Amino acid sequence: GESVGLHLPTLSVQEGDNSIINCAYSNSASDYFIWYKQESGKGPQFIIDIRSNMDKRQGQRVTVLLNKTVKHLSLQIAATQPGDSAVYFCAETYNTDKLIFGTGTRLQVFP
Amino acid sequence: SAVISQKPSRDICQRGTSLTIQCQVDSQVTMMFWYRQQPGQSLTLIATANQGSEATYESGFVIDKFPISRPNLTFSTLTVSNMSPEDSSIYLCSVHRDYEQYFGPGTRLTVT
């Protein structure tokens, strides 16, 4: 069957390199942003979030950057591993519960 | 965290028929959300389901096509009615808990 991410933009990186996945969001009033990882056959899984009063937030091997001026969000993954291969979605919200998802990027990690 | 299960995990249905998808959460939640993910696409919110009231549908989705039930705080169903091939998608339920949104594994529907 057709997998998630078949028609999505693809980023190919070598194992060990850093990955940067970009997202343009739509609503200047959005105040909370989330990155999700979706592996084939599974639902999206929370990676990291950031609120609009911040411009950077770091987690374990991941960093999210927010540029409200140009409505741009990025996800940086350090030392990318094969297990990072998945489709990544950004999501925005302006009322806490209802999420609006971006188009998604497929990350392929090769040895 | 929240543990969410969906039934069925996948199905192949004939056009004109209906399919009801079940979503079960491991503990009580106020709101449950239903999303659609068309092949190779992102997720689109169909509706928000509150217990004890009618679901709230997003633009482009109507109750006659996607009736939703929410009989209690841990369970919801989404029915895809009078299916056509354009309804072939992954349907996911989701809940909000502890400032995070959790998703079920999805139901992969193929309409022939």
PDB file of C-alpha atoms in Angstrom:
ATOM      1  CA  GLY A   1       0.000   0.000   0.000  1.00  0.00           C
ATOM      2  CA  GLU A   2       0.924   3.613  -0.366  1.00  0.00           C
ATOM      3  CA  SER A   3       2.929   4.947   2.536  1.00  0.00           C
ATOM      4  CA  VAL A   4       2.779   8.276   4.265  1.00  0.00           C
ATOM      5  CA  GLY A   5       5.011  10.828   2.627  1.00  0.00           C
ATOM      6  CA  LEU A   6       5.061   9.347  -0.858  1.00  0.00           C
ATOM      7  CA  HIS A   7       4.479  12.721  -2.518  1.00  0.00           C
ATOM      8  CA  LEU A   8       6.094  14.944   0.086  1.00  0.00           C
ATOM      9  CA  PRO A   9       9.380  16.871  -0.260  1.00  0.00           C
ATOM     10  CA  THR A  10      12.289  14.656   0.673  1.00  0.00           C
ATOM     11  CA  LEU A  11      15.467  15.500   2.556  1.00  0.00           C
ATOM     12  CA  SER A  12      18.249  12.955   2.236  1.00  0.00           C
ATOM     13  CA  VAL A  13      21.116  13.073   4.720  1.00  0.00           C
ATOM     14  CA  GLN A  14      24.012  10.867   5.601  1.00  0.00           C
ATOM     15  CA  GLU A  15      24.061   9.173   8.970  1.00  0.00           C
ATOM     16  CA  GLY A  16      25.883  11.350  11.476  1.00  0.00           C
ATOM     17  CA  ASP A  17      25.198  14.611   9.667  1.00  0.00           C
ATOM     18  CA  ASN A  18      22.866  17.288  10.974  1.00  0.00           C
ATOM     19  CA  SER A  19      19.415  17.680   9.421  1.00  0.00           C
ATOM     20  CA  ILE A  20      17.401  20.850   9.060  1.00  0.00           C
ATOM     21  CA  ILE A  21      13.732  20.606   8.217  1.00  0.00           C
ATOM     22  CA  ASN A  22      11.844  23.799   7.432  1.00  0.00           C
ATOM     23  CA  CYS A  23       8.226  24.795   7.704  1.00  0.00           C
ATOM     24  CA  ALA A  24       6.274  27.916   6.798  1.00  0.00           C
ATOM     25  CA  TYR A  25       3.218  28.445   8.944  1.00  0.00           C
ATOM     26  CA  SER A  26       0.106  30.278   7.930  1.00  0.00           C
ATOM     27  CA  ASN A  27      -1.394  32.218  10.808  1.00  0.00           C
ATOM     28  CA  SER A  28       0.449  35.153  12.339  1.00  0.00           C
ATOM     29  CA  ALA A  29      -1.813  34.808  15.398  1.00  0.00           C
ATOM     30  CA  SER A  30      -0.628  31.256  16.145  1.00  0.00           C
ATOM     31  CA  ASP A  31       0.975  31.091  19.551  1.00  0.00           C
ATOM     32  CA  TYR A  32       2.098  27.495  19.887  1.00  0.00           C
ATOM     33  CA  PHE A  33       4.020  25.296  17.472  1.00  0.00           C
ATOM     34  CA  ILE A  34       4.824  21.613  17.505  1.00  0.00           C
ATOM     35  CA  TRP A  35       6.969  19.248  15.489  1.00  0.00           C
ATOM     36  CA  TYR A  36       5.732  15.714  14.933  1.00  0.00           C
ATOM     37  CA  LYS A  37       7.437  12.618  13.585  1.00  0.00           C
ATOM     38  CA  GLN A  38       5.379  10.051  11.709  1.00  0.00           C
ATOM     39  CA  GLU A  39       6.761   6.653  10.895  1.00  0.00           C
ATOM     40  CA  SER A  40       5.086   4.433   8.345  1.00  0.00           C
ATOM     41  CA  GLY A  41       1.943   2.828   9.700  1.00  0.00           C
ATOM     42  CA  LYS A  42       1.874   4.936  12.842  1.00  0.00           C
ATOM     43  CA  GLY A  43       0.264   8.115  14.071  1.00  0.00           C
ATOM     44  CA  PRO A  44       2.273  11.313  14.536  1.00  0.00           C
ATOM     45  CA  GLN A  45       4.515  11.395  17.583  1.00  0.00           C
ATOM     46  CA  PHE A  46       5.366  14.567  19.491  1.00  0.00           C
ATOM     47  CA  ILE A  47       9.009  15.653  19.193  1.00  0.00           C
ATOM     48  CA  ILE A  48       9.314  19.179  20.509  1.00  0.00           C
ATOM     49  CA  ASP A  49       7.245  22.329  20.895  1.00  0.00           C
ATOM     50  CA  ILE A  50       7.784  26.050  21.200  1.00  0.00           C
ATOM     51  CA  ARG A  51       5.643  28.986  22.221  1.00  0.00           C
ATOM     52  CA  SER A  52       5.500  32.258  20.353  1.00  0.00           C
ATOM     53  CA  ASN A  53       7.306  34.138  23.126  1.00  0.00           C
ATOM     54  CA  MET A  54      10.449  32.128  22.403  1.00  0.00           C
ATOM     55  CA  ASP A  55      12.668  31.902  19.337  1.00  0.00           C
ATOM     56  CA  LYS A  56      14.633  28.774  20.206  1.00  0.00           C
ATOM     57  CA  ARG A  57      14.122  25.633  22.220  1.00  0.00           C
ATOM     58  CA  GLN A  58      16.384  22.646  22.596  1.00  0.00           C
ATOM     59  CA  GLY A  59      15.662  19.048  23.366  1.00  0.00           C
ATOM     60  CA  GLN A  60      17.680  15.896  23.160  1.00  0.00           C
ATOM     61  CA  ARG A  61      19.429  16.063  19.757  1.00  0.00           C
ATOM     62  CA  VAL A  62      16.684  18.360  18.448  1.00  0.00           C
ATOM     63  CA  THR A  63      16.352  22.132  18.305  1.00  0.00           C
ATOM     64  CA  VAL A  64      13.387  24.152  17.125  1.00  0.00           C
ATOM     65  CA  LEU A  65      13.817  27.695  15.831  1.00  0.00           C
ATOM     66  CA  LEU A  66      10.949  30.128  15.396  1.00  0.00           C
ATOM     67  CA  ASN A  67      11.070  33.252  13.248  1.00  0.00           C
ATOM     68  CA  LYS A  68       7.782  35.075  13.688  1.00  0.00           C
ATOM     69  CA  THR A  69       8.762  37.880  11.325  1.00  0.00           C
ATOM     70  CA  VAL A  70       8.670  35.571   8.322  1.00  0.00           C
ATOM     71  CA  LYS A  71       6.384  32.905   9.878  1.00  0.00           C
ATOM     72  CA  HIS A  72       9.046  30.250   9.653  1.00  0.00           C
ATOM     73  CA  LEU A  73       9.781  27.260  11.835  1.00  0.00           C
ATOM     74  CA  SER A  74      12.705  24.860  11.589  1.00  0.00           C
ATOM     75  CA  LEU A  75      13.673  21.586  13.198  1.00  0.00           C
ATOM     76  CA  GLN A  76      17.327  20.731  13.557  1.00  0.00           C
ATOM     77  CA  ILE A  77      18.337  17.153  14.275  1.00  0.00           C
ATOM     78  CA  ALA A  78      21.914  16.635  15.379  1.00  0.00           C
ATOM     79  CA  ALA A  79      23.885  13.531  14.408  1.00  0.00           C
ATOM     80  CA  THR A  80      21.034  12.086  12.370  1.00  0.00           C
ATOM     81  CA  GLN A  81      20.485   8.361  12.826  1.00  0.00           C
ATOM     82  CA  PRO A  82      18.695   5.763  10.693  1.00  0.00           C
ATOM     83  CA  GLY A  83      15.910   5.704  13.274  1.00  0.00           C
ATOM     84  CA  ASP A  84      15.210   9.340  12.456  1.00  0.00           C
ATOM     85  CA  SER A  85      13.932   8.358   9.014  1.00  0.00           C
ATOM     86  CA  ALA A  86      10.276   9.369   8.945  1.00  0.00           C
ATOM     87  CA  VAL A  87       7.941  12.110   7.792  1.00  0.00           C
ATOM     88  CA  TYR A  88       8.121  15.289   9.868  1.00  0.00           C
ATOM     89  CA  PHE A  89       5.226  17.705  10.235  1.00  0.00           C
ATOM     90  CA  CYS A  90       5.038  21.076  11.859  1.00  0.00           C
ATOM     91  CA  ALA A  91       1.759  22.119  13.414  1.00  0.00           C
ATOM     92  CA  GLU A  92       0.464  25.436  14.657  1.00  0.00           C
ATOM     93  CA  THR A  93      -2.364  26.388  16.917  1.00  0.00           C
ATOM     94  CA  TYR A  94      -3.933  29.561  18.219  1.00  0.00           C
ATOM     95  CA  ASN A  95      -6.425  28.122  20.648  1.00  0.00           C
ATOM     96  CA  THR A  96      -4.406  25.366  22.284  1.00  0.00           C
ATOM     97  CA  ASP A  97      -6.320  22.317  21.102  1.00  0.00           C
ATOM     98  CA  LYS A  98      -7.019  22.590  17.386  1.00  0.00           C
ATOM     99  CA  LEU A  99      -3.892  21.885  15.327  1.00  0.00           C
ATOM    100  CA  ILE A 100      -3.209  23.009  11.774  1.00  0.00           C
ATOM    101  CA  PHE A 101      -0.577  20.860  10.136  1.00  0.00           C
ATOM    102  CA  GLY A 102       2.009  21.879   7.577  1.00  0.00           C
ATOM    103  CA  THR A 103       2.688  19.882   4.441  1.00  0.00           C
ATOM    104  CA  GLY A 104       5.411  17.663   5.856  1.00  0.00           C
ATOM    105  CA  THR A 105       8.918  16.605   4.855  1.00  0.00           C
ATOM    106  CA  ARG A 106      10.202  13.087   4.396  1.00  0.00           C
ATOM    107  CA  LEU A 107      13.616  12.544   5.960  1.00  0.00           C
ATOM    108  CA  GLN A 108      15.749   9.744   4.540  1.00  0.00           C
ATOM    109  CA  VAL A 109      18.942   8.785   6.329  1.00  0.00           C
ATOM    110  CA  PHE A 110      21.471   6.744   4.398  1.00  0.00           C
ATOM    111  CA  PRO A 111      24.618   5.081   5.742  1.00  0.00           C
TER     112      PRO A 111
ATOM    113  CA  SER B   1       0.968  10.313  28.088  1.00  0.00           C
ATOM    114  CA  ALA B   2      -2.128   8.875  26.456  1.00  0.00           C
ATOM    115  CA  VAL B   3      -2.576   5.452  24.912  1.00  0.00           C
ATOM    116  CA  ILE B   4      -5.005   5.460  22.006  1.00  0.00           C
ATOM    117  CA  SER B   5      -6.234   2.467  20.061  1.00  0.00           C
ATOM    118  CA  GLN B   6      -8.270   2.389  16.872  1.00  0.00           C
ATOM    119  CA  LYS B   7     -10.328  -0.292  15.194  1.00  0.00           C
ATOM    120  CA  PRO B   8     -10.080  -1.415  12.501  1.00  0.00           C
ATOM    121  CA  SER B   9      -6.442  -0.778  11.671  1.00  0.00           C
ATOM    122  CA  ARG B  10      -7.265  -1.030   7.989  1.00  0.00           C
ATOM    123  CA  ASP B  11     -10.137  -1.951   5.719  1.00  0.00           C
ATOM    124  CA  ILE B  12     -11.002  -2.211   2.064  1.00  0.00           C
ATOM    125  CA  CYS B  13     -14.564  -1.154   1.318  1.00  0.00           C
ATOM    126  CA  GLN B  14     -16.796  -0.899  -1.706  1.00  0.00           C
ATOM    127  CA  ARG B  15     -18.097   2.435  -2.861  1.00  0.00           C
ATOM    128  CA  GLY B  16     -21.519   3.337  -1.523  1.00  0.00           C
ATOM    129  CA  THR B  17     -21.017   1.516   1.770  1.00  0.00           C
ATOM    130  CA  SER B  18     -20.227   2.975   5.200  1.00  0.00           C
ATOM    131  CA  LEU B  19     -17.503   2.209   7.718  1.00  0.00           C
ATOM    132  CA  THR B  20     -17.433   3.034  11.417  1.00  0.00           C
ATOM    133  CA  ILE B  21     -14.052   3.590  13.017  1.00  0.00           C
ATOM    134  CA  GLN B  22     -13.654   3.237  16.764  1.00  0.00           C
ATOM    135  CA  CYS B  23     -11.265   5.150  18.999  1.00  0.00           C
ATOM    136  CA  GLN B  24     -10.531   4.167  22.591  1.00  0.00           C
ATOM    137  CA  VAL B  25      -8.414   6.210  25.034  1.00  0.00           C
ATOM    138  CA  ASP B  26      -6.843   4.790  28.184  1.00  0.00           C
ATOM    139  CA  SER B  27      -8.332   7.482  30.434  1.00  0.00           C
ATOM    140  CA  GLN B  28     -10.929  10.209  30.343  1.00  0.00           C
ATOM    141  CA  VAL B  29     -10.476  13.227  28.101  1.00  0.00           C
ATOM    142  CA  THR B  30     -12.739  16.173  27.431  1.00  0.00           C
ATOM    143  CA  MET B  31     -12.182  16.542  23.716  1.00  0.00           C
ATOM    144  CA  MET B  32     -11.353  14.038  21.029  1.00  0.00           C
ATOM    145  CA  PHE B  33     -10.358  15.006  17.525  1.00  0.00           C
ATOM    146  CA  TRP B  34     -10.693  13.214  14.217  1.00  0.00           C
ATOM    147  CA  TYR B  35      -8.194  13.840  11.427  1.00  0.00           C
ATOM    148  CA  ARG B  36      -7.922  12.676   7.851  1.00  0.00           C
ATOM    149  CA  GLN B  37      -4.618  12.056   6.098  1.00  0.00           C
ATOM    150  CA  GLN B  38      -4.992  11.533   2.386  1.00  0.00           C
ATOM    151  CA  PRO B  39      -2.280   9.558   0.573  1.00  0.00           C
ATOM    152  CA  GLY B  40       1.014  11.418   0.669  1.00  0.00           C
ATOM    153  CA  GLN B  41      -0.567  14.405   2.363  1.00  0.00           C
ATOM    154  CA  SER B  42      -0.619  16.128   5.711  1.00  0.00           C
ATOM    155  CA  LEU B  43      -3.308  15.834   8.373  1.00  0.00           C
ATOM    156  CA  THR B  44      -6.568  17.745   8.126  1.00  0.00           C
ATOM    157  CA  LEU B  45      -8.927  18.157  11.067  1.00  0.00           C
ATOM    158  CA  ILE B  46     -12.388  16.756  10.375  1.00  0.00           C
ATOM    159  CA  ALA B  47     -14.161  17.532  13.637  1.00  0.00           C
ATOM    160  CA  THR B  48     -13.893  17.923  17.375  1.00  0.00           C
ATOM    161  CA  ALA B  49     -15.986  15.578  19.506  1.00  0.00           C
ATOM    162  CA  ASN B  50     -17.141  16.555  22.982  1.00  0.00           C
ATOM    163  CA  GLN B  51     -18.996  14.185  25.257  1.00  0.00           C
ATOM    164  CA  GLY B  52     -22.652  15.081  25.591  1.00  0.00           C
ATOM    165  CA  SER B  53     -22.850  17.481  22.675  1.00  0.00           C
ATOM    166  CA  GLU B  54     -22.760  17.428  18.896  1.00  0.00           C
ATOM    167  CA  ALA B  55     -19.411  17.354  17.214  1.00  0.00           C
ATOM    168  CA  THR B  56     -18.024  20.549  15.726  1.00  0.00           C
ATOM    169  CA  TYR B  57     -17.062  20.137  12.074  1.00  0.00           C
ATOM    170  CA  GLU B  58     -14.392  21.982  10.143  1.00  0.00           C
ATOM    171  CA  SER B  59     -15.001  23.677   6.841  1.00  0.00           C
ATOM    172  CA  GLY B  60     -15.484  21.118   4.099  1.00  0.00           C
ATOM    173  CA  PHE B  61     -16.737  18.361   6.396  1.00  0.00           C
ATOM    174  CA  VAL B  62     -20.398  17.702   7.202  1.00  0.00           C
ATOM    175  CA  ILE B  63     -22.212  15.559   9.701  1.00  0.00           C
ATOM    176  CA  ASP B  64     -24.151  13.598   7.081  1.00  0.00           C
ATOM    177  CA  LYS B  65     -20.912  12.376   5.544  1.00  0.00           C
ATOM    178  CA  PHE B  66     -18.894  11.928   8.761  1.00  0.00           C
ATOM    179  CA  PRO B  67     -21.258  11.303  11.670  1.00  0.00           C
ATOM    180  CA  ILE B  68     -19.480  11.125  15.013  1.00  0.00           C
ATOM    181  CA  SER B  69     -20.530   9.649  18.308  1.00  0.00           C
ATOM    182  CA  ARG B  70     -19.040  10.387  21.732  1.00  0.00           C
ATOM    183  CA  PRO B  71     -20.941   8.273  24.243  1.00  0.00           C
ATOM    184  CA  ASN B  72     -18.431   8.692  27.078  1.00  0.00           C
ATOM    185  CA  LEU B  73     -15.130  10.324  27.980  1.00  0.00           C
ATOM    186  CA  THR B  74     -12.913   7.499  26.700  1.00  0.00           C
ATOM    187  CA  PHE B  75     -14.546   6.485  23.427  1.00  0.00           C
ATOM    188  CA  SER B  76     -15.612   7.927  20.090  1.00  0.00           C
ATOM    189  CA  THR B  77     -16.605   6.677  16.670  1.00  0.00           C
ATOM    190  CA  LEU B  78     -16.313   8.233  13.227  1.00  0.00           C
ATOM    191  CA  THR B  79     -18.425   6.897  10.380  1.00  0.00           C
ATOM    192  CA  VAL B  80     -17.448   7.463   6.775  1.00  0.00           C
ATOM    193  CA  SER B  81     -20.761   7.298   4.924  1.00  0.00           C
ATOM    194  CA  ASN B  82     -21.605   6.486   1.325  1.00  0.00           C
ATOM    195  CA  MET B  83     -17.949   6.040   0.534  1.00  0.00           C
ATOM    196  CA  SER B  84     -16.258   6.904  -2.733  1.00  0.00           C
ATOM    197  CA  PRO B  85     -12.642   6.298  -3.799  1.00  0.00           C
ATOM    198  CA  GLU B  86     -11.856   9.893  -2.782  1.00  0.00           C
ATOM    199  CA  ASP B  87     -12.447   8.853   0.830  1.00  0.00           C
ATOM    200  CA  SER B  88      -9.433   6.552   0.706  1.00  0.00           C
ATOM    201  CA  SER B  89      -7.269   7.934   3.501  1.00  0.00           C
ATOM    202  CA  ILE B  90      -5.842   7.296   6.902  1.00  0.00           C
ATOM    203  CA  TYR B  91      -8.241   8.409   9.626  1.00  0.00           C
ATOM    204  CA  LEU B  92      -6.704   9.267  12.987  1.00  0.00           C
ATOM    205  CA  CYS B  93      -8.176  10.134  16.326  1.00  0.00           C
ATOM    206  CA  SER B  94      -6.356  12.394  18.719  1.00  0.00           C
ATOM    207  CA  VAL B  95      -6.640  13.695  22.263  1.00  0.00           C
ATOM    208  CA  HIS B  96      -5.169  16.605  24.139  1.00  0.00           C
ATOM    209  CA  ARG B  97      -3.646  15.896  27.524  1.00  0.00           C
ATOM    210  CA  ASP B  98      -1.046  17.612  29.678  1.00  0.00           C
ATOM    211  CA  TYR B  99      -0.375  20.250  27.033  1.00  0.00           C
ATOM    212  CA  GLU B 100       0.408  17.618  24.399  1.00  0.00           C
ATOM    213  CA  GLN B 101      -1.611  16.186  21.546  1.00  0.00           C
ATOM    214  CA  TYR B 102      -1.511  12.410  21.177  1.00  0.00           C
ATOM    215  CA  PHE B 103      -2.539  10.428  18.126  1.00  0.00           C
ATOM    216  CA  GLY B 104      -3.854   6.967  17.584  1.00  0.00           C
ATOM    217  CA  PRO B 105      -2.189   4.640  15.074  1.00  0.00           C
ATOM    218  CA  GLY B 106      -4.762   5.446  12.403  1.00  0.00           C
ATOM    219  CA  THR B 107      -7.209   3.467  10.307  1.00  0.00           C
ATOM    220  CA  ARG B 108      -6.143   2.995   6.709  1.00  0.00           C
ATOM    221  CA  LEU B 109      -9.227   2.982   4.494  1.00  0.00           C
ATOM    222  CA  THR B 110      -9.220   1.980   0.844  1.00  0.00           C
ATOM    223  CA  VAL B 111     -12.410   2.420  -1.168  1.00  0.00           C
ATOM    224  CA  THR B 112     -12.722   0.468  -4.397  1.00  0.00           C
TER     225      THR B 112
END
